[in-house]
Coordinates of C-alpha atoms and ligand atoms in Angstrom, one line a residue:
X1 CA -37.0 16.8 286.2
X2 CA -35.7 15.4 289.5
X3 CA -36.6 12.5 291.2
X4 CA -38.5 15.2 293.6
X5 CA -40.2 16.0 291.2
X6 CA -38.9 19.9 290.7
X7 CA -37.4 21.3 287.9
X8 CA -33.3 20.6 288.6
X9 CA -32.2 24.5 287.5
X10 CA -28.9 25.7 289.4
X11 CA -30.8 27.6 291.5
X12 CA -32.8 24.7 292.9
X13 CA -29.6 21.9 293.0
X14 CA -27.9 25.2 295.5
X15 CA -30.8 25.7 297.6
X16 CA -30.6 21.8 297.9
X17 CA -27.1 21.7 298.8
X18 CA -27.5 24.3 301.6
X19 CA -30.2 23.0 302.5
X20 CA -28.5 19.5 302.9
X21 CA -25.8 21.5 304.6
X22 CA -28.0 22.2 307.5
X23 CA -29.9 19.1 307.4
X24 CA -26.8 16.9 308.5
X25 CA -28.5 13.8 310.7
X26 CA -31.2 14.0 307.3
X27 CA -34.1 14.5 308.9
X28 CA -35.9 16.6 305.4
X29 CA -35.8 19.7 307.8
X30 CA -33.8 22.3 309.3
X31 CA -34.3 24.1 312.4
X32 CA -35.0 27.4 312.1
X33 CA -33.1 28.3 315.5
X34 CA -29.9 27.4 313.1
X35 CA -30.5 29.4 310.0
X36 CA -31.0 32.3 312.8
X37 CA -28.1 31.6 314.5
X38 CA -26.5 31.8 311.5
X39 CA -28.0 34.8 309.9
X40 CA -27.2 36.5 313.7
X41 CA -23.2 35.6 313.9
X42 CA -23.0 36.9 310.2
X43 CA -23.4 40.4 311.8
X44 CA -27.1 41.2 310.0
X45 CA -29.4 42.9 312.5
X46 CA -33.2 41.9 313.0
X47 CA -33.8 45.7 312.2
X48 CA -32.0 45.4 309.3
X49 CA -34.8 46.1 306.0
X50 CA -33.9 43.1 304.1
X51 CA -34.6 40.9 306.7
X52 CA -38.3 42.2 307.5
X53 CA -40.0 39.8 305.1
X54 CA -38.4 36.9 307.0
X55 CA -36.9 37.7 310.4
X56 CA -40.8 37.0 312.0
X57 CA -40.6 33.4 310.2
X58 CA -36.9 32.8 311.7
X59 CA -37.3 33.5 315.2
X60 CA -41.3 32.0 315.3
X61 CA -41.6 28.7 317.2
X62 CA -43.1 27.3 314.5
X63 CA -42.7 23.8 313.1
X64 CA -39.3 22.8 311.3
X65 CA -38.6 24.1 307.5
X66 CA -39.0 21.7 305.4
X67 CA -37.2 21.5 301.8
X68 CA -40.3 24.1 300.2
X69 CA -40.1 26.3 303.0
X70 CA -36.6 26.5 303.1
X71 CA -36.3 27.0 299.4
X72 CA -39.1 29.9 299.9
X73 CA -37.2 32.2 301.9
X74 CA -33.6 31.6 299.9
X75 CA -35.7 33.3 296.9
X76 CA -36.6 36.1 298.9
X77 CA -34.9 39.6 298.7
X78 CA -32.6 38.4 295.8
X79 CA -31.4 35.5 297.7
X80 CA -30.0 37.3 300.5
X81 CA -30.0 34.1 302.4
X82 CA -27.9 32.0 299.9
X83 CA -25.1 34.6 299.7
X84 CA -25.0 35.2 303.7
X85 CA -25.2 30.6 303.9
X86 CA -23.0 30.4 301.5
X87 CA -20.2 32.8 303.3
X88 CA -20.1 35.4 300.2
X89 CA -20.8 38.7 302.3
X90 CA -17.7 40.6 301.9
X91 CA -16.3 39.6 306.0
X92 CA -17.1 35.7 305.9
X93 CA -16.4 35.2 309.3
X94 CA -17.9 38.3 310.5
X95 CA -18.4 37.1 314.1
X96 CA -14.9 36.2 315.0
X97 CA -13.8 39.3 313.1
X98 CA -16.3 41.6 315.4
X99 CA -14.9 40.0 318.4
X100 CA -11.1 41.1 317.3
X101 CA -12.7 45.0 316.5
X102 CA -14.4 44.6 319.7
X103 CA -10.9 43.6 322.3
X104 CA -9.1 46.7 320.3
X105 CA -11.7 49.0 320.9
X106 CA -11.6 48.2 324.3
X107 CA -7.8 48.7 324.4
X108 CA -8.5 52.4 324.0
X109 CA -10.4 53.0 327.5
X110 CA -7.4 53.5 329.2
X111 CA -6.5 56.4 327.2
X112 CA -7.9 59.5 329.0
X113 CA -5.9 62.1 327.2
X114 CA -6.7 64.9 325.3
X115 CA -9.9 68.0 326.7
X116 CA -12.9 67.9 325.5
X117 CA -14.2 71.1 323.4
X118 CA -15.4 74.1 325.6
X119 CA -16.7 76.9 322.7
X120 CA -19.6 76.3 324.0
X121 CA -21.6 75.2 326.9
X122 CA -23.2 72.3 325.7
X123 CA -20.1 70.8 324.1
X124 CA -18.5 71.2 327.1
X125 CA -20.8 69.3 329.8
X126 CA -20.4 66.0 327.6
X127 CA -19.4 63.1 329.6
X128 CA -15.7 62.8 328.2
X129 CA -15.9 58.9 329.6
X130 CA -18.5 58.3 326.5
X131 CA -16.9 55.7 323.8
X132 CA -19.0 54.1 321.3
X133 CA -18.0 52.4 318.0
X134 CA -20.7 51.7 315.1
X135 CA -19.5 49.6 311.6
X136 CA -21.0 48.0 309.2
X137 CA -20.0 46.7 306.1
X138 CA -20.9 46.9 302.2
X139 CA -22.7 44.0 303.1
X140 CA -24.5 45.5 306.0
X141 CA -23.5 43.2 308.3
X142 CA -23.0 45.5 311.7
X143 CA -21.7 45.6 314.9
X144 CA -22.1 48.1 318.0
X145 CA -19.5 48.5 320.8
X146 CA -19.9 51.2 323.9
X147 CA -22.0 53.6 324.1
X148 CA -23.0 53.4 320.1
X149 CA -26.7 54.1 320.7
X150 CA -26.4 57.6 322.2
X151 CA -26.9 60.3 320.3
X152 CA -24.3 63.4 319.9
X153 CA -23.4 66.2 317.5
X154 CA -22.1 65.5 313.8
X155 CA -20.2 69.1 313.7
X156 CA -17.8 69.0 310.9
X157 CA -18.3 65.4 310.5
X158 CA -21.1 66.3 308.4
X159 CA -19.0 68.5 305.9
X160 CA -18.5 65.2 303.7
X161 CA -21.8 64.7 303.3
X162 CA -23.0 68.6 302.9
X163 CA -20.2 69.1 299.9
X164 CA -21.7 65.2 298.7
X165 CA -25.0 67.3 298.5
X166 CA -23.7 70.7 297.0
X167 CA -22.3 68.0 294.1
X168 CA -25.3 66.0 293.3
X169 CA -27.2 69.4 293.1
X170 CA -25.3 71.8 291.4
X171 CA -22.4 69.3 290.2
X172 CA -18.5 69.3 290.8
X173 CA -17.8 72.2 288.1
X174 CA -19.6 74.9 289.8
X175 CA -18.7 73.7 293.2
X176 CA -15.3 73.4 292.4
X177 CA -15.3 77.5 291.3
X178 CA -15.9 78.2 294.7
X179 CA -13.9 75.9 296.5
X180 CA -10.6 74.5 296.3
X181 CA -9.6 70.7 297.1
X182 CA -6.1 71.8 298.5
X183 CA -5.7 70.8 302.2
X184 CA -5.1 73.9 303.9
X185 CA -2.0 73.3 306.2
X186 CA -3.8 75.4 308.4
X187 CA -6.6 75.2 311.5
X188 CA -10.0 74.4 310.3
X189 CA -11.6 77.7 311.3
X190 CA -8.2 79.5 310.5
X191 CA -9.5 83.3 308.9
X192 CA -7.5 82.2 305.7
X193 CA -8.6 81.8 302.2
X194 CA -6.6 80.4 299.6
X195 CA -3.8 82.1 296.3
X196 CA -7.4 83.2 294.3
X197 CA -9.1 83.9 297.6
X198 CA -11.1 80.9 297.9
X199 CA -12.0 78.4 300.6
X200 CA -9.3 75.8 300.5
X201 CA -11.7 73.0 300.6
X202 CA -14.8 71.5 301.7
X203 CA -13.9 70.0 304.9
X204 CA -13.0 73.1 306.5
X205 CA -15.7 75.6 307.9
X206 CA -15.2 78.3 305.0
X207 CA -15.4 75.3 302.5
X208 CA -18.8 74.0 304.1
X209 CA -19.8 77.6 304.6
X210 CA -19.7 77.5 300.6
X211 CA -21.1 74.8 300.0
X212 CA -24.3 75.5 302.2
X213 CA -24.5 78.8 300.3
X214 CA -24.3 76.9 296.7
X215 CA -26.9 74.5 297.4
X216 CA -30.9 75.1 297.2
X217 CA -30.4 79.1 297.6
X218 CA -33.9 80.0 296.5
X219 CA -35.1 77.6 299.6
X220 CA -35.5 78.7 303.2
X221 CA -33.1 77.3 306.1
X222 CA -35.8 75.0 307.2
X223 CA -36.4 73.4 303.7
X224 CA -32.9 73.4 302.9
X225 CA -32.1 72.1 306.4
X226 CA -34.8 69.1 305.6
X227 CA -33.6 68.2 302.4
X228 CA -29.8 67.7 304.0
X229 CA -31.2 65.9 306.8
X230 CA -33.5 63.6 304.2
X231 CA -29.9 62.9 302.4
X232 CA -28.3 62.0 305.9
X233 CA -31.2 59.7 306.5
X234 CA -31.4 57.8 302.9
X235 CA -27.5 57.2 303.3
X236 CA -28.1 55.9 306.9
X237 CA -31.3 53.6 305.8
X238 CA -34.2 56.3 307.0
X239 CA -33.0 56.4 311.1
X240 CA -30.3 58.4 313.0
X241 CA -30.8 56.7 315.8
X242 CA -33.8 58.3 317.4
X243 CA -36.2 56.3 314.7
X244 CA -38.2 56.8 311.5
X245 CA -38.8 60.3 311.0
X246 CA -37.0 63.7 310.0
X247 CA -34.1 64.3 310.9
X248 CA -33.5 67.0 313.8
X249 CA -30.4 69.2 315.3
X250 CA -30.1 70.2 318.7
X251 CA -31.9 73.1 319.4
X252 CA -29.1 74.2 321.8
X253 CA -26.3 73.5 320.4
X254 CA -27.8 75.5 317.4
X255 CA -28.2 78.2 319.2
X256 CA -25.2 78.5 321.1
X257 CA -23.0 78.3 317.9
X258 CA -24.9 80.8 316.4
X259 CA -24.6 83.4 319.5
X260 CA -20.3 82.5 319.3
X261 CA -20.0 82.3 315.9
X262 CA -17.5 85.2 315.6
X263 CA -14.9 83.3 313.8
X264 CA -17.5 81.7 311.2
X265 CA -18.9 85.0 310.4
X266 CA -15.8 86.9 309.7
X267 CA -14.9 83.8 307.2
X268 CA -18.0 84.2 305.5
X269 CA -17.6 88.0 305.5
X270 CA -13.7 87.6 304.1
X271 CA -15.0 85.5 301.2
X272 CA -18.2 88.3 300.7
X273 CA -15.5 90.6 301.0
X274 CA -13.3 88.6 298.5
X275 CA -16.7 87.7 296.0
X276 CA -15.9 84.3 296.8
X277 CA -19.4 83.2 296.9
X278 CA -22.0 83.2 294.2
X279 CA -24.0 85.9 292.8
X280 CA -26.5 87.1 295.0
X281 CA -25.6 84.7 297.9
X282 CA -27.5 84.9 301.2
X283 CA -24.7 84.9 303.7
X284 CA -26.6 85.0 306.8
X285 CA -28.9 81.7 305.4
X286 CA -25.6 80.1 304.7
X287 CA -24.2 80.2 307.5
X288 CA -27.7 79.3 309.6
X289 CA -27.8 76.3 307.5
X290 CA -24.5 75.7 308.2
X291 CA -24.4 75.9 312.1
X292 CA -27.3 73.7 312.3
X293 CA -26.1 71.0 310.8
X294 CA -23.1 71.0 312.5
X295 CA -26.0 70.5 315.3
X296 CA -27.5 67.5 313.5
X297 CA -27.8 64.9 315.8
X298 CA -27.1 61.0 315.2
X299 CA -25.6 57.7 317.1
X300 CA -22.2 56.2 315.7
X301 CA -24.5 53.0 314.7
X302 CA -26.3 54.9 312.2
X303 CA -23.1 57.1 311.7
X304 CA -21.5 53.3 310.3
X305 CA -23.9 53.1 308.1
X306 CA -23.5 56.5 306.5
X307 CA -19.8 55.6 306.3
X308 CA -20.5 52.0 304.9
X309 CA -22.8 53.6 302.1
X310 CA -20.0 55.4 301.0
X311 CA -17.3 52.2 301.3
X312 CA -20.4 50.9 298.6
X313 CA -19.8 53.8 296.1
X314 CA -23.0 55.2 297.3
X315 CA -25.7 52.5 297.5
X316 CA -27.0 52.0 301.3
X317 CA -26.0 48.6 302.2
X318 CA -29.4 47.6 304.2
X319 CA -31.9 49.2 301.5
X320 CA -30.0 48.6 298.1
X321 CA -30.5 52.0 297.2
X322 CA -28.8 54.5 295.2
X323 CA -28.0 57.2 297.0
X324 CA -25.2 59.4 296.0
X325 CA -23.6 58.9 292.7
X326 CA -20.3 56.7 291.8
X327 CA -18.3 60.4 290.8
X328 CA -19.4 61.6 294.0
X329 CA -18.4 59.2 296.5
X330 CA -15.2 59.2 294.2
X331 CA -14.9 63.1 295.2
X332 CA -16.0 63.0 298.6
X333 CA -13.5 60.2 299.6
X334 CA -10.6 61.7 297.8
X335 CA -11.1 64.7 299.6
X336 CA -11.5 63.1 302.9
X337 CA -8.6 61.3 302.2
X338 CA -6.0 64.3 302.3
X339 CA -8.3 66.9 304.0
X340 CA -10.5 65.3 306.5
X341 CA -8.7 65.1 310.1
X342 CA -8.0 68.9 310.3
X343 CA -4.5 69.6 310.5
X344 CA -3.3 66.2 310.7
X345 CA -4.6 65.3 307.4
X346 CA -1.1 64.3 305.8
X347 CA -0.4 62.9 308.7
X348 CA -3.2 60.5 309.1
X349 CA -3.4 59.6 305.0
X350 CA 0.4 58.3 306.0
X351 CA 0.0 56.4 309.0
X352 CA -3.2 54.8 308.9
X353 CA -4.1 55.2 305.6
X354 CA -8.0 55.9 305.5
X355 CA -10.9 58.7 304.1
X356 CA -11.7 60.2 307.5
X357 CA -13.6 63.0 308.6
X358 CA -13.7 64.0 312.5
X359 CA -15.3 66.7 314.2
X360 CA -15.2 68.7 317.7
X361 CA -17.7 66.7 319.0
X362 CA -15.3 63.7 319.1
X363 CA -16.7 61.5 316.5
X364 CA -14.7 60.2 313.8
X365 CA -16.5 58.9 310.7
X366 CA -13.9 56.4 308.6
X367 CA -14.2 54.2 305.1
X368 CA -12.6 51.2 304.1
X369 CA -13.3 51.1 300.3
X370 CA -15.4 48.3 299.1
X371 CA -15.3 46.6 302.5
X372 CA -16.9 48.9 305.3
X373 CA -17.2 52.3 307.2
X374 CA -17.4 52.7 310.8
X375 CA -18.1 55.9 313.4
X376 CA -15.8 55.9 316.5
X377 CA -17.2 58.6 319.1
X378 CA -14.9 60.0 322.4
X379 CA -15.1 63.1 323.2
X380 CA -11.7 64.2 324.4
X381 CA -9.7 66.0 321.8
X382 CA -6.0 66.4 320.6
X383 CA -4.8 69.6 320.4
X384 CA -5.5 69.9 316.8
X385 CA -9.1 68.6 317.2
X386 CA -9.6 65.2 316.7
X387 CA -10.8 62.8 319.5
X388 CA -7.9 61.6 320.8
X389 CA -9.4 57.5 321.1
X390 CA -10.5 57.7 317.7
X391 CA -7.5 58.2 316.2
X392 CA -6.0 55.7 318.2
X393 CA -8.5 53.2 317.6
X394 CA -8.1 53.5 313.9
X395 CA -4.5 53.0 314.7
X396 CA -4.8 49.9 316.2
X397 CA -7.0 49.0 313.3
X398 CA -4.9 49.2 310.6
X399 CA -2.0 48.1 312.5
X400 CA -4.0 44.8 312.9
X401 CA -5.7 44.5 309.6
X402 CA -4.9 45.2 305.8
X403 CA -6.8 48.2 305.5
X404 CA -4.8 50.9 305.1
X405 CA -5.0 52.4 301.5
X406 CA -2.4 50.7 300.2
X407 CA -1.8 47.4 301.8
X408 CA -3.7 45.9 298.9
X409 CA -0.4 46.5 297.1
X410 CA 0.6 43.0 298.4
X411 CA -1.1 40.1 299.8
X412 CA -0.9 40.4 303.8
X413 CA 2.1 39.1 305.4
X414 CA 1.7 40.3 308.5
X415 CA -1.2 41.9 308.9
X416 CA -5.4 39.9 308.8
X417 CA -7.6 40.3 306.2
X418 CA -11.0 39.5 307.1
X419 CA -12.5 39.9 303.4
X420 CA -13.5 37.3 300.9
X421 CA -12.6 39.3 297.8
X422 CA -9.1 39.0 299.1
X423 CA -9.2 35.6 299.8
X424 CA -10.4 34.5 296.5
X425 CA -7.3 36.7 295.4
X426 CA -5.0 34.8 297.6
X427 CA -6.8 31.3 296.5
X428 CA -6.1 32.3 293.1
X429 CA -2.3 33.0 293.8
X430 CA -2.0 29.7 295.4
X431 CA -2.7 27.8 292.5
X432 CA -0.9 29.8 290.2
X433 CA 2.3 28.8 292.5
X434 CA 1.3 25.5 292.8
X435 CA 0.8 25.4 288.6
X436 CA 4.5 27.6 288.3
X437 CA 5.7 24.9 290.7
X438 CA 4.9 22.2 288.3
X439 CA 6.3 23.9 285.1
X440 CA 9.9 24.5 286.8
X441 CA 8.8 28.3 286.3
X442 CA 11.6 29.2 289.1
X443 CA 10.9 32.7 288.4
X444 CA 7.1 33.0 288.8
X445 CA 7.5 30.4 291.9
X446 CA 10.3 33.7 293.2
X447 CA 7.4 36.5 292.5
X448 CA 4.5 35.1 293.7
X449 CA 6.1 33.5 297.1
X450 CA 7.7 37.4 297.2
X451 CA 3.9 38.6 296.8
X452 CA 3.0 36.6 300.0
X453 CA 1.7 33.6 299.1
X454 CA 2.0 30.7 301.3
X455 CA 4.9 28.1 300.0
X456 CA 2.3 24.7 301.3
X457 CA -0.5 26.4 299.7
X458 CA -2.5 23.2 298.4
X459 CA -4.9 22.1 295.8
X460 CA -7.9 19.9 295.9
X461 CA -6.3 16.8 295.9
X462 CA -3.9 18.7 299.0
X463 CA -1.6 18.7 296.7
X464 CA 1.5 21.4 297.6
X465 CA 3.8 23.2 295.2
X466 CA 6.3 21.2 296.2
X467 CA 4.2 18.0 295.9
X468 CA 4.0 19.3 291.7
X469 CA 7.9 20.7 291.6
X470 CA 8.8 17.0 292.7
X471 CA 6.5 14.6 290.6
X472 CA 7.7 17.0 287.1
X473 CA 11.2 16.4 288.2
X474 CA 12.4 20.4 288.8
X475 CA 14.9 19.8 291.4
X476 CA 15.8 23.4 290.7
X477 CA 12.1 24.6 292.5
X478 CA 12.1 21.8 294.7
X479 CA 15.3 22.7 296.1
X480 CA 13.9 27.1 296.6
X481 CA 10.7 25.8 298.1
X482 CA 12.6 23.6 300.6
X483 CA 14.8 26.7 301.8
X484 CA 11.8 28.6 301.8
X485 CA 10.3 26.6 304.2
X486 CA 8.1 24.0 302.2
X487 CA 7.1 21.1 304.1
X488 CA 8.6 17.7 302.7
X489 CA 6.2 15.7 304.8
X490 CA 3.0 16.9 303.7
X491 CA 1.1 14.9 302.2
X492 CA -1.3 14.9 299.6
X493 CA -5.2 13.2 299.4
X494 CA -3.9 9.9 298.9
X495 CA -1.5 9.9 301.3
X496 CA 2.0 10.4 299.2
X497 CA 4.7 12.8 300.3
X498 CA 6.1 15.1 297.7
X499 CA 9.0 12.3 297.6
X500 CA 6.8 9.5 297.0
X501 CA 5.6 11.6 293.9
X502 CA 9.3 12.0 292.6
X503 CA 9.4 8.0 293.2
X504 CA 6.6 7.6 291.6
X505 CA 7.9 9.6 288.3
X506 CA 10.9 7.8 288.1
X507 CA 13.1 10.8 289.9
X508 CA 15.3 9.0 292.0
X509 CA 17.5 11.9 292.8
X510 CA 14.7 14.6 294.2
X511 CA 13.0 11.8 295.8
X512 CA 16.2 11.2 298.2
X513 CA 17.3 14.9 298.2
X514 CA 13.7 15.6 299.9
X515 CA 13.7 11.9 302.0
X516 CA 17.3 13.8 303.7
X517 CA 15.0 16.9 304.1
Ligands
LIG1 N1 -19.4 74.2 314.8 C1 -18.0 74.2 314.7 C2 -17.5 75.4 314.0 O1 -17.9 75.8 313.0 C3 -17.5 73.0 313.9 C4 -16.2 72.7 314.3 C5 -15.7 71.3 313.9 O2 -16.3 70.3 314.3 O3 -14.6 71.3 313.3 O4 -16.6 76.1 314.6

């Protein structure tokens, strides 16, 4: 026992020390407008489901916490409050970070290039001035820029998540018979099948086509059309942006791709043509299903959070459910990754390095694996399809931060990286330098300085690799750090310079070499 009087287990001494970390002028309470403020700039929502059994208690005017009360609500929802007071949600410092996203999504207003799509009427009349970017992260920490909140079309953006659905019910075997995982190197609604006369994929209309047809046949539209919409809204935490409920398409919109649907129906009548589909196949259900959820309507916010459930391997950030399975986000992504932005798939798996899926409408879902997802919507095109500001945004994304595919190849150099899994990578380098440094291990001081770590990285006692080369006596890696830029007059918690530790050792020699440096 403590002197309080409570039983001193980890868990308690934490919640102490956090609680201590609020309680600076100790008064024995916090205020609850600071745990809120801090809860807010950590990018969690006060509709966000994990905070409902303690949101009401934050932003009441009720007294002060005291240490009980305080402790009470870190226990709550599998101390969801520790990790986010502690810093350990994948983005740290999300605030400053939604700022940054926030000044490069405004850099793409400017852009006013590209048409928006005119196949039909009600594509057409959207105001092509509408911008909005949702994200969230595995963490479900969000932020909303532009017009995020309004609600627009899914179109092919939903093929991920309609061939995620054809997987989990009828599994990747069977779906794979019937559709290939080739890009196509043609238009998405290109009349084309592929060498054994079978859709090329499932991000292309013939592929979705297919993969409406393969799931839930014995169903009607309507029920299969529910049980696609109930997927969209468990991966989006149960709201598309027009609240709790079922999720709808736009009657419309529906109807007016149905009435110009030439192209889709000679696809689907190729591949009847072809006996691309499966036995028995109802090609005129398929293809209803399939032209309303390309009407299935939903805001970029809720869009993030689709995106974001997939960046989690398919557990929904804000409910902790799972909702698709680890192979299936595996499949999904992978063919995202090389089929997902129509013709300019290679393209865009090259330059910026992301699973993307876009769609007529102008939205442009993205994932950043095991950190976040995020829904740009704009609804001027490129002449291959995609919105023209989504692409660019993502652009300016990667350009800024480590995101693409492979940056984690190498620690950043010149690009950010916002996550904490990174950072405890990069902490870990630095005290493997600083311990190489020490040992005269030249070689292992070469790699990991060529890896990106930083050459005054410092310890606990701010002590520097150099500080370490010097007091062992390895002129050798004192004299490499010093022409790569080590800084001879830092010094370390007690005030020495990495000369005074050569001194200090009895190495004369390094001592002056670094005094002259
Ligand atoms: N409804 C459109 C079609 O099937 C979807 C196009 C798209 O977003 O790529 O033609």
């Amino acid at each position: 026992m403590t002197e309080t009087g409570k039983p001193s287990t980890d868990r308690f001494d934490l919640d102490q020390q956090i609680f201590d970390a609020f309680d600076r002028d100790r008064t024995g309470v916090v205020e609850r407008r600071d745990v809120r403020a801090r809860v807010e700039a950590s990018g969690l929502k006060a509709d966000d489901p994990r905070l409902a059994s303690f949101w009401d208690e934050l932003t009441s005017d009720a007294n002060a916490l005291d240490q009980d009360g305080f402790t009470d609500l870190c226990t709550r929802r599998e101390g969801l409050l520790v990790r986010l007071l502690q810093d350990r949600f994948i983005i740290p410092r999300f605030d400053r970070f939604a700022a940054d996203v926030g000044a490069l999504f405004e850099d793409g207003r400017a852009e006013t290039a590209g048409t928006v799509a005119s196949y039909i009427p009600e594509l057409a009349r959207v105001d092509p001035e509408n911008y909005g970017l949702g994200l969230c992260t595995v963490d479900g920490q969000r932020a909303s820029y532009g017009d995020s909140d309004a609600v627009f079309c899914a179109q092919s953006a939903a093929k991920p998540i309609t061939y995620a659905r054809a997987l989990e019910r009828v599994g990747g075997e069977r779906v794979h018979a019937h559709v290939g995982r080739e890009p196509s190197g043609r238009s998405f609604n290109d009349i084309a099948l592929n060498r054994v006369n079978k859709p090329h994929n499932p991000m292309i209309n013939a592929g979705a086509i297919m993969c409406c047809a393969l799931t839930d046949p014995e169903e009607s539209v309507d029920a299969r059309f529910d049980a696609l919409g109930a997927l969209w809204l468990d991966l989006a935490a149960g709201d598309l942006g027009y609240g709790a409920g079922k999720a709808r398409y736009n009657e419309a919109v529906y109807q007016s791709e149905k009435a110009t649907a030439n192209r889709n129906y000679a696809l689907a009548y190729l591949m009847m043509e072809k006996k691309a589909f499966p036995e028995g196949a109802d090609l005129h259900a398929a293809l209803d299903l399939y032209f309303r959820i390309c009407a299935l309507e939903l805001s970029v916010d809720r869009m993030a959070i689709v995106a974001a459930t997939l960046a989690n391997a398919g557990v929904c950030p804000l409910t902790n459910r799972r909702v698709l399975s680890v192979e299936t986000v595996k499949n999904v992504l992978s063919l995202m990754s090389s089929c997902g932005m129509y013709d300019f798939s290679g393209e865009f798996a090259f330059t910026i390095g992301l699973p993307a899926k876009s769609g007529v409408s102008g939205v442009l879902m993205a994932v950043v694996p095991g950190v976040l997802g995020f829904a740009v919507w704009s609804p001027r095109l490129d002449p291959l399809g995609n919105s023209v500001r989504g692409v660019a945004f993502c652009r300016r994304l990667v350009e800024r931060y480590h995101f693409h595919m492979y940056d984690g190849l190498a620690a950043p150099v010149s690009k950010h990286d916002p996550t904490e899994r990174r950072s405890w990578a990069r902490g870990l380098e630095a005290y493997q330098l600083i311990q190489a440094a020490g040992l005269g291990d030249l070689v292992e001081v070469r790699r990991l300085l060529a890896h990106g770590s930083s050459v005054n990285a410092a310890d606990y006692d701010r002590r520097t690799p150099l500080h370490l080369a010097a007091a062992e006596g390895c002129g050798e890696v004192v004299r490499y750090l010093l022409a790569h830029g080590a800084d001879a007059q830092a010094v370390d918690r007690w005030g020495a310079t990495a000369a005074d530790a050569a001194e200090q050792s009895g190495h004369s020699e390094i001592a002056a070499l670094l005094r002259g440096a």
